[in-house]
Coordinates of C-alpha atoms in Angstrom, one line a residue:
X1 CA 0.0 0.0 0.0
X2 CA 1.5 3.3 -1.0
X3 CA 0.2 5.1 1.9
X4 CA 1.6 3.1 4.8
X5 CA 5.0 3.3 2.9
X6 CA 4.6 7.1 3.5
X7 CA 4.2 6.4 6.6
X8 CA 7.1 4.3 7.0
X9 CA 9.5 7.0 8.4
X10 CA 7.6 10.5 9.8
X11 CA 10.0 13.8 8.9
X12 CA 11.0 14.6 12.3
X13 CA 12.2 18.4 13.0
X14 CA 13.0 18.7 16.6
X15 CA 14.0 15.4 19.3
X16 CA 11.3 13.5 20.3
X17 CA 11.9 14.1 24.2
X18 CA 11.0 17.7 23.2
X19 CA 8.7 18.1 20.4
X20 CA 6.5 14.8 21.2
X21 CA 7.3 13.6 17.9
X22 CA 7.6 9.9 17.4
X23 CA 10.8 8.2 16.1
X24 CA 11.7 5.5 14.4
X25 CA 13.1 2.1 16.5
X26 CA 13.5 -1.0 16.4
X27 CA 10.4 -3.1 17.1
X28 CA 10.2 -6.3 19.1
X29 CA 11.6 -8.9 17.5
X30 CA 8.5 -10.7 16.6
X31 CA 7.8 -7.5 15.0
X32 CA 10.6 -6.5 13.2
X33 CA 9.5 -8.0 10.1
X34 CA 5.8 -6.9 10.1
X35 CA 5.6 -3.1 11.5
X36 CA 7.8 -0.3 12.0
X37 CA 7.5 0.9 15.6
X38 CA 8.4 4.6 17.1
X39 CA 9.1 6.1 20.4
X40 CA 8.3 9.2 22.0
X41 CA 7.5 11.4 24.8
X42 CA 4.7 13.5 25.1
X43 CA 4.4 17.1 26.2
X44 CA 2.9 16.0 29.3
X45 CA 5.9 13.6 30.3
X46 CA 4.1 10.9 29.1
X47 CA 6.5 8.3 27.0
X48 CA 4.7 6.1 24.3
X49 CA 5.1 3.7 21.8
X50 CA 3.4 2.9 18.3
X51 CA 4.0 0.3 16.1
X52 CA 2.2 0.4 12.0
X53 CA 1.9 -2.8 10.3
X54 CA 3.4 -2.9 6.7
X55 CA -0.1 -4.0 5.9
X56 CA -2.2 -2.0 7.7
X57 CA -5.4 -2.3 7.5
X58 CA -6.5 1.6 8.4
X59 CA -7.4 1.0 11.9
X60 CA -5.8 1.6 15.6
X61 CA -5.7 -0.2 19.1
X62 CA -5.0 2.2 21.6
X63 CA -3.7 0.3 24.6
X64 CA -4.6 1.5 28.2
X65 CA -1.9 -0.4 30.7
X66 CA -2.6 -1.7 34.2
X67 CA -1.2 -1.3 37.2
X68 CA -1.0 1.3 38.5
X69 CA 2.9 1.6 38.5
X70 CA 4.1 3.2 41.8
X71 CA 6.9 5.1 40.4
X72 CA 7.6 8.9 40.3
X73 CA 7.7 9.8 36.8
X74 CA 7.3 8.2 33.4
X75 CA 8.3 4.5 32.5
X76 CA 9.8 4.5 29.4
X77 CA 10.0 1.3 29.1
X78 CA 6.4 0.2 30.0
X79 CA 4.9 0.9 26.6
X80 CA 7.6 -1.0 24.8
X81 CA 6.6 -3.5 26.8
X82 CA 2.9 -3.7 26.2
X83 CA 3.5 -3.5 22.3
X84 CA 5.5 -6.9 22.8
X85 CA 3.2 -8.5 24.9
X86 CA 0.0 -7.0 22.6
X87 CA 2.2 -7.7 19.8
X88 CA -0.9 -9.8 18.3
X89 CA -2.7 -6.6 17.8
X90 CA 0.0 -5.3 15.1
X91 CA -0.3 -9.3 13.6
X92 CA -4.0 -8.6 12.9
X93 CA -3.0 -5.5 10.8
X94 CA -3.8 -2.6 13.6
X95 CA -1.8 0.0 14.5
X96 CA -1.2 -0.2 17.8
X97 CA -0.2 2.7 20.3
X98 CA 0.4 3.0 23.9
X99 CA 1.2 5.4 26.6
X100 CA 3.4 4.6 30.2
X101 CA 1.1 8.1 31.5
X102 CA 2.5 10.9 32.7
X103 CA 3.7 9.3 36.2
X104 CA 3.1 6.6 38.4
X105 CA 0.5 6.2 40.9
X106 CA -3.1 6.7 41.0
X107 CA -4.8 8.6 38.3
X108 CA -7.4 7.3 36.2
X109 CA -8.5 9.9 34.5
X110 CA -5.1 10.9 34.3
X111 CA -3.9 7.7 32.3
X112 CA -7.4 8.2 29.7
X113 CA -6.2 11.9 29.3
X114 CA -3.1 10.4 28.4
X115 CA -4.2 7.4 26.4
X116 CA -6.6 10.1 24.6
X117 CA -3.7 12.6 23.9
X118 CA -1.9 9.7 21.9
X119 CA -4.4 8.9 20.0
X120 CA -4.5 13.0 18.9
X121 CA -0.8 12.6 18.5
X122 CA -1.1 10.1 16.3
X123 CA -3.7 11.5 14.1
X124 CA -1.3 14.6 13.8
X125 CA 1.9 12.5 12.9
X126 CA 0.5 9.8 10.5
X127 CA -3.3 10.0 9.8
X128 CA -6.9 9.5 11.2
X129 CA -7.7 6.2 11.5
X130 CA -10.5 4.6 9.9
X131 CA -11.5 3.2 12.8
X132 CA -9.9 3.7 16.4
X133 CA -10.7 1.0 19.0
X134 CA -9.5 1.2 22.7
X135 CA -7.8 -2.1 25.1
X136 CA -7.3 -1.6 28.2
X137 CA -6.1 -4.7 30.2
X138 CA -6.3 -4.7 34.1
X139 CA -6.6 -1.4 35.8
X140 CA -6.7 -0.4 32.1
X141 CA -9.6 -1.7 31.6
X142 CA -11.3 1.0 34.0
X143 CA -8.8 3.7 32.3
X144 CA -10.5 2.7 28.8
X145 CA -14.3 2.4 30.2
X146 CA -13.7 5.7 31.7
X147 CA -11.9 7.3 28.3
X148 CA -15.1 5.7 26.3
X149 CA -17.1 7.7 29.1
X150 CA -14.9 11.0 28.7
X151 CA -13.8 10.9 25.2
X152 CA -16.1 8.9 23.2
X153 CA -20.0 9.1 24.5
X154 CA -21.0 11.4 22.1
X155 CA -22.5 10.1 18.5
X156 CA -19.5 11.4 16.5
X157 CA -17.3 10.8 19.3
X158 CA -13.4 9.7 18.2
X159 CA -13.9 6.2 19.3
X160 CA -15.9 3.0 17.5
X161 CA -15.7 0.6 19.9
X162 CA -13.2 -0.7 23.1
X163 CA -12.3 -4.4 24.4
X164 CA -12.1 -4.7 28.2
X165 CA -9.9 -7.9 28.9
X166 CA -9.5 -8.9 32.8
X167 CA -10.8 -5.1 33.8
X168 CA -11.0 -3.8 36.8
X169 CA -14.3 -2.5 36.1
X170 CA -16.0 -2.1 40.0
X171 CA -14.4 1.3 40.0
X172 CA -12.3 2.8 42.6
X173 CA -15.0 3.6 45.4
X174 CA -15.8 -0.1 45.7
X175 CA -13.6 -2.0 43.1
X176 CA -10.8 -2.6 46.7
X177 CA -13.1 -3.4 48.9
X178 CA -11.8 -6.4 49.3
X179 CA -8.7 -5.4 49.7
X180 CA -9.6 -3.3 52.3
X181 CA -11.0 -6.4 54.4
X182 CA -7.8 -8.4 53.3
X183 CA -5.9 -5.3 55.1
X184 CA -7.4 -5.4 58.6
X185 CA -8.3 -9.4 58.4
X186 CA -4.6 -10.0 57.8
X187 CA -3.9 -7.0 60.7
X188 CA -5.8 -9.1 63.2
X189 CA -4.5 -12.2 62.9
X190 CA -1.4 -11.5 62.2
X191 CA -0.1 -8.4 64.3
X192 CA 3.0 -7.7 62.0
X193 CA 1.7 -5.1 59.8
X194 CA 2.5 -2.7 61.4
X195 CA 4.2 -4.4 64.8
X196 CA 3.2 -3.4 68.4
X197 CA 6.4 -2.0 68.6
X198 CA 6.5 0.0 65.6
X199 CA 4.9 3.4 64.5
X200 CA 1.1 2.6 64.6
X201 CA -1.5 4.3 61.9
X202 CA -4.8 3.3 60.6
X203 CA -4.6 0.2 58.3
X204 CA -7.0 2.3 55.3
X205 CA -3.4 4.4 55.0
X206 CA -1.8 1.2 53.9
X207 CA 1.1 1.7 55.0
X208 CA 2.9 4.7 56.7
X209 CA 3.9 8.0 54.7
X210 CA 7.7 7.7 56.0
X211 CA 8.0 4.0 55.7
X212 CA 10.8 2.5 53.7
X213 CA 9.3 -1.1 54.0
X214 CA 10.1 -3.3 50.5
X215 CA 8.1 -5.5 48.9
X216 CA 10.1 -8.5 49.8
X217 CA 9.8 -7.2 53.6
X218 CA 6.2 -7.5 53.4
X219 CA 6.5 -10.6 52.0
X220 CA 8.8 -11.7 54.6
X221 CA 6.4 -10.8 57.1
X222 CA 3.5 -12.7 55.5
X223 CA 5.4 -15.7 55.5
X224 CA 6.2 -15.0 59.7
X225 CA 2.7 -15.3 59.7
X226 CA 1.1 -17.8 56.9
X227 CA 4.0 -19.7 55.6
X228 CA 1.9 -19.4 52.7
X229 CA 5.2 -19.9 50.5
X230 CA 5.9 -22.5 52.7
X231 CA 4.8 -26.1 52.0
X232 CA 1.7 -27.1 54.1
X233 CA 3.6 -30.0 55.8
X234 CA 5.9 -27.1 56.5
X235 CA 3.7 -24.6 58.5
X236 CA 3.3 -24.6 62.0
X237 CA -0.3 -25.1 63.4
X238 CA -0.7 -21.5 63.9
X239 CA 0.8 -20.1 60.3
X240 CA -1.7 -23.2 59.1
X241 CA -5.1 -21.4 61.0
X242 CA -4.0 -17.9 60.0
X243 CA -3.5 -18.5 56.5
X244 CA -7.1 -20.7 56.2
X245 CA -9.1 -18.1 58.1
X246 CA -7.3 -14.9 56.1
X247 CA -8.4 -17.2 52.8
X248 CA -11.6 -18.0 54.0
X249 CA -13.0 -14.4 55.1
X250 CA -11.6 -12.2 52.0
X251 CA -12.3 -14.9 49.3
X252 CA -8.6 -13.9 47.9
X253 CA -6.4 -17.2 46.0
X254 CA -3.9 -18.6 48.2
X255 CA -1.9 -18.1 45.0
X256 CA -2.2 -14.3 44.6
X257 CA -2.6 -13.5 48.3
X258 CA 0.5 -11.5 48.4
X259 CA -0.2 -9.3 45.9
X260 CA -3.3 -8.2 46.8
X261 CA -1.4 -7.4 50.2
X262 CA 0.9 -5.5 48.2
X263 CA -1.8 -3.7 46.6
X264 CA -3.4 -3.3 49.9
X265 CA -0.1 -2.0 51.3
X266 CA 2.0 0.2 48.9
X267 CA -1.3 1.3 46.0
X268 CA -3.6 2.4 49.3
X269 CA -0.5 4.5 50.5
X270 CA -0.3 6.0 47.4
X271 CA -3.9 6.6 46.8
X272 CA -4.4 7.9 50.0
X273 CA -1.0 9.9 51.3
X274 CA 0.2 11.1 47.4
X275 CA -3.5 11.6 45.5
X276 CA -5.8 12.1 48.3
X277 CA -3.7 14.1 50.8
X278 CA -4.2 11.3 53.9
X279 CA -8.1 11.5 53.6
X280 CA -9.5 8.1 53.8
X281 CA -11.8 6.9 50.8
X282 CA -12.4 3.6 52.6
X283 CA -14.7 2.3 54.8
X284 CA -15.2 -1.4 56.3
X285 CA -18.4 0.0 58.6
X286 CA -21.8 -2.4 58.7
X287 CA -19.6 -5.3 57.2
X288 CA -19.6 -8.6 58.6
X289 CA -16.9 -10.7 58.7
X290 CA -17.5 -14.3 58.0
X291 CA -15.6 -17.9 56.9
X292 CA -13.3 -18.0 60.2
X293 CA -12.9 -20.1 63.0
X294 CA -14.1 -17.6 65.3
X295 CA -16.3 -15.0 63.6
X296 CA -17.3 -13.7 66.5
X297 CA -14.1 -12.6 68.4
X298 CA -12.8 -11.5 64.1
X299 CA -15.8 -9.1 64.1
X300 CA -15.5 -8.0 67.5
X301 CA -12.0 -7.3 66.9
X302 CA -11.1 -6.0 63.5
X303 CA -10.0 -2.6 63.2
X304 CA -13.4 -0.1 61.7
X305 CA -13.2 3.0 60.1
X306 CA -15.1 5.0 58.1
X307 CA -14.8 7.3 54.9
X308 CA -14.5 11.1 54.7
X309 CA -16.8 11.7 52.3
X310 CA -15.1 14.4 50.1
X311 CA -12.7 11.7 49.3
X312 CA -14.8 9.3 48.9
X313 CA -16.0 11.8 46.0
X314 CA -12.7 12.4 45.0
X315 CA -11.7 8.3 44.2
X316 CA -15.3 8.6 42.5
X317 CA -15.0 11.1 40.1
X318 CA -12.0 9.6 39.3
X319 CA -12.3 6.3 38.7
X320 CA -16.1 4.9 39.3
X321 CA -18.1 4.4 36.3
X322 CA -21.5 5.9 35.0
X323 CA -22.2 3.0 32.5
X324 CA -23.0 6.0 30.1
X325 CA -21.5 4.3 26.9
X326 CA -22.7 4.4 23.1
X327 CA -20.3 2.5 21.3
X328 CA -19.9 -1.3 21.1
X329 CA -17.9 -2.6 24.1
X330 CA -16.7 -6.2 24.5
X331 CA -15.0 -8.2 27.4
X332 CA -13.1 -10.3 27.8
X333 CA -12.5 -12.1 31.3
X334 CA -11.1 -15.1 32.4
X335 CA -13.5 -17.2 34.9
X336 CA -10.9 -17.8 37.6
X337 CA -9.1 -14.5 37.1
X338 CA -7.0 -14.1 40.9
X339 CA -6.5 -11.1 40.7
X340 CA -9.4 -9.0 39.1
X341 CA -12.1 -11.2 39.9
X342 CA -14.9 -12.1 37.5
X343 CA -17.7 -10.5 39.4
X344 CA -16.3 -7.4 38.2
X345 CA -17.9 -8.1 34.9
X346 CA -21.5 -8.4 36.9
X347 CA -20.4 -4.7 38.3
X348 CA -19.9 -3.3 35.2
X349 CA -23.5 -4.9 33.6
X350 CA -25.3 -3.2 36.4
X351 CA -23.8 -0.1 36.1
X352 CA -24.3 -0.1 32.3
X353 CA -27.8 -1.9 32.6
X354 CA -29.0 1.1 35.4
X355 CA -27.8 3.6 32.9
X356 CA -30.1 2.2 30.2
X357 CA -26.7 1.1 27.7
X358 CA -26.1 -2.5 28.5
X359 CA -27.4 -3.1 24.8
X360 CA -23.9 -1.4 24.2
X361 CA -21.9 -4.4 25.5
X362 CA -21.2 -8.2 24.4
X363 CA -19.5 -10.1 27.8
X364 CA -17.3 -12.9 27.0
X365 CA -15.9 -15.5 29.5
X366 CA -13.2 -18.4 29.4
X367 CA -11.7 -21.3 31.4
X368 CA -8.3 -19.6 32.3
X369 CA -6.4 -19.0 35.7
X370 CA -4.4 -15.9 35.2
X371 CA -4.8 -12.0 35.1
X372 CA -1.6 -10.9 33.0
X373 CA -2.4 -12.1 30.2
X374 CA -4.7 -14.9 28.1
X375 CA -5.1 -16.5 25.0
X376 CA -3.2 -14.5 21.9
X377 CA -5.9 -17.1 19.9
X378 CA -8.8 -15.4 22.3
X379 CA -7.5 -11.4 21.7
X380 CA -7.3 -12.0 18.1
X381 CA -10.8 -13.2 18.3
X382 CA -11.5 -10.4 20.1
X383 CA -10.6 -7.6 18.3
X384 CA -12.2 -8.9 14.9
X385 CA -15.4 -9.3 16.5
X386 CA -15.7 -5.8 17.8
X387 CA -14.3 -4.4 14.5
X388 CA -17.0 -6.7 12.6
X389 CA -19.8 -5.4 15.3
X390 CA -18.5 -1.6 14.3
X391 CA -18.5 -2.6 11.0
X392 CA -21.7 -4.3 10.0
X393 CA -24.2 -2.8 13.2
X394 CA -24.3 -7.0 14.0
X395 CA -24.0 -7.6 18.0
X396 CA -22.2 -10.6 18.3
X397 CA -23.1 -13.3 20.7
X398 CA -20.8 -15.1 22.9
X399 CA -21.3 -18.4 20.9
X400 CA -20.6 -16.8 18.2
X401 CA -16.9 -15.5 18.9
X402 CA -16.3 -18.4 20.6
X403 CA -17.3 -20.1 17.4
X404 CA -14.7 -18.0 15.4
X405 CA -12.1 -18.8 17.5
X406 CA -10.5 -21.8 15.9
X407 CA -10.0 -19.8 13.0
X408 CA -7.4 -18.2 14.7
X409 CA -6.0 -20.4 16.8
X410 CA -4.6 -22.3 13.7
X411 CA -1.9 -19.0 13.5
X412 CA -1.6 -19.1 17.1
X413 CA -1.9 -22.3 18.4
X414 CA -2.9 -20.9 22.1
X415 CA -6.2 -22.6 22.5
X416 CA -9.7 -21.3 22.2
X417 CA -11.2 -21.8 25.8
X418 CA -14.5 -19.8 25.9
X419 CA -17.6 -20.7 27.7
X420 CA -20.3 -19.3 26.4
X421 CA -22.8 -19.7 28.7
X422 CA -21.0 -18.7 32.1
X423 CA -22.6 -15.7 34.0
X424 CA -21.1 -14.2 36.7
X425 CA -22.6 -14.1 40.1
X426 CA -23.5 -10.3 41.1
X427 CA -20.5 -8.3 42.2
X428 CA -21.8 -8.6 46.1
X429 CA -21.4 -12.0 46.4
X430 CA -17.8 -11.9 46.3
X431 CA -17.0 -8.4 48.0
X432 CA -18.8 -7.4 51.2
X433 CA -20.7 -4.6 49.6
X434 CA -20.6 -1.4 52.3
X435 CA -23.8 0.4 53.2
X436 CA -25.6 2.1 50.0
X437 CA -23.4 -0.4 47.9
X438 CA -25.8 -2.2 45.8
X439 CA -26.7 0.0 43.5
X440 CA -24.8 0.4 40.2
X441 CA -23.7 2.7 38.8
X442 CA -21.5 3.5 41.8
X443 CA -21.3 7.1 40.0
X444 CA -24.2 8.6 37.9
X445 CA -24.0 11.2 35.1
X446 CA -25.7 13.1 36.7
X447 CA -23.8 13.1 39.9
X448 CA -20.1 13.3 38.0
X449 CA -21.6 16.0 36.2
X450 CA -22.3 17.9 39.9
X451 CA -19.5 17.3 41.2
X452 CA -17.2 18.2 38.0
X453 CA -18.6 22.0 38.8
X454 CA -16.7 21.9 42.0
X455 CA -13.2 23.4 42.1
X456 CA -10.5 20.8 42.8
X457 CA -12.5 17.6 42.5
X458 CA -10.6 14.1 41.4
X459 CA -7.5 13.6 41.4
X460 CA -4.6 15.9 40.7
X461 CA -2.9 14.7 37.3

């Protein structure tokens, strides 16, 4: 095609690091001999990546990472990253473009101001897309439900249609909830987080502003405690309770139970010392604790708190979603996802369903076991059947993209492992909902649209 050799090498007039302007690199080697892929920082800080297919077919991914990542400014490296690992995107024949964000840390409208500003970049440097679909994987998938919410809710809106895959899609004001309860269940039986002889603070700050606790100290700690990296033959009695109780109350997998401590540790400080100036957004009030071997004496004992409210708005505004959608959305979730459970799927239905636009959104499910990452076989899939759906008006079904599957699978070879007729349980059978917290959306438009009148609402970018 004569126009994506024109856009093989953009004329470049000032250093990327300055201008924004992408340039030129070497792709990832599975790449290299089907895209040429650029680099590039934005004016906001912002480093990117982009990769064009030698036989494009007109269209772009934008890629919405997860995390969040904890550090200060930029990760260069991070969107390099997410082209390799998305890499089957660019095999399809999209153009493919992601942003690291501005900085670490909290920020989800932040990260689709970001995510959004690419996709103008790239309009300015190459050419507008014929159609531009957003991914967001993880935390990105709230970052691209909320930039579909933002950016593309009007009719003519720059967006056609987005793929969720493993989202976090309960939204911030409720989508850690049970993190929250893994933070003060762990507290109480263990007693090392902090220790009676160390500073003490209230476990909804995570951790201490001051701290210079590590990851692997944490670890260490949970292990003092559990021996969950311990064999079971290897645990004392006690580790063996702990660990069964913690497991049994907060519904968290043995096998991810440290990182959801880490999230509950090192994210919460951030979200609350760094984004929310030590306010508390969480609350564990009217919950009942259940699943031990002594409910009683946990419930009686657990540490409580409760919310101040203006951050409670804050985390909202940011980050909870008003289901006001009206382009094609599709999921993608894995049924035994550890990390961002499934029900998080039935959160985002409601919220979509109590704004009137769940006829906006196809759900798919599969047999898999991990967050990071599933089935190149199942994104291809993916992706054609939202560009088909965009295409041609037809909603797909979830038989029928697990029907296509096969087709690509024979390139990939990674398995095809839908289950069409799965349907998640509702989001409050898995997390204790808080007072007030069955009702979705968590945020109306009407409500965002109040509070984004205030001065200072959100979170700072």
């Amino acid at each position: 095609m004569a126009l994506v050799a024109a856009l093989a090498v953009p004329v470049l007039s000032t250093p990327a690091a300055a201008s924004g302007d992408p340039t030129a690199t070497a792709c990832p080697a599975g790449l290299a001999a089907e895209a040429t892929c650029y680099t590039g920082q934005s004016a906001d800080g912002a480093f990117y990546a982009i990769a064009v297919p030698e036989k494009w077919n007109g269209s772009l991914v934008l890629h919405a990472h997860g995390g969040p990542d904890l550090g200060e400014g930029s990760d260069p490296e991070r969107s390099v990253g997410d082209l390799e690992r998305w890499s089957v995107m660019v095999e399809q024949g999209y153009a493919w473009a992601g942003s690291s964000y501005r900085r670490g840390g909290y920020g989800t409208r932040m990260a689709a101001a970001d995510t959004e500003s690419l996709r103008r970049l790239f309009v300015a440097k190459f050419r507008k897309p014929e159609r531009t679909y957003l991914h967001g994987q993880s935390w990105g998938g709230n970052v691209a439900a909320k930039t579909i919410e933002i950016y593309g809710a009007k009719k003519h809106g720059p967006y056609d249609g987005a793929l969720l895959t493993n989202g976090v899609l309960g939204g911030g004001s409720r989508g850690y909830d049970y993190r929250v309860d893994l933070r003060v269940v762990y507290q109480y039986y263990c007693r090392n987080h902090p220790r009676p002889d160390e500073v003490q603070y209230p476990l909804w700050k995570g951790l201490r502003a001051g701290s210079t606790m590590t990851s692997s100290g944490l670890r260490a700690r949970l292990q003092e405690c559990t021996g969950f990296s311990s064999a079971p033959e290897d645990r004392t009695a006690l580790q063996q309770r702990n660990l069964d109780d913690i497991l049994a109350v907060t519904g968290i997998p043995e096998r991810t139970l440290d990182s959801h401590l880490r999230f509950a540790t090192f994210t919460f400080r951030d979200i609350v010392h760094n984004r929310l100036g030590d306010r508390n957004p969480f609350s564990n009030q009217g919950v009942v604790y259940s699943g031990s071997h002594d409910d009683a004496a946990l419930n009686a004992g657990v540490e409580r708190f409760s919310a101040d409210p203006t951050a409670v708005r804050d985390l909202s505004y940011d980050s909870d979603l008003t289901g006001k959608v009206s382009i094609p959305v599709l999921t993608l979730h894995a049924i035994d996802d550890p990390t961002a459970f499934v029900e998080h799927e039935a959160a985002y239905r409601a919220s979509l369903r109590g704004a009137g636009r769940d006829r906006h959104l196809v759900q798919t499910f599969t047999d898999e076991h991990e967050h990071s990452g599933l089935s190149p076989s199942e994104y291809a899939t993916s992706i054609a059947a939202l560009d088909t759906w965009v295409r041609s008006g037809r909603k797909p079904t979830p038989a029928s993209i697990a029907a296509a599957c096969p087709g690509y699978d024979a390139r990939y070879g990674t398995g095809c492992l839908y289950e069409p007729s799965f349907t998640p349980r509702p989001y409050a059978s898995r997390v204790n909902p808080r007072p007030g917290g069955l009702t979705w959306p968590a945020l109306t438009a009407s409500q965002e649209k109040k509070w984004s009148r205030l001065p200072s609402v959100g979170i700072a970018p």
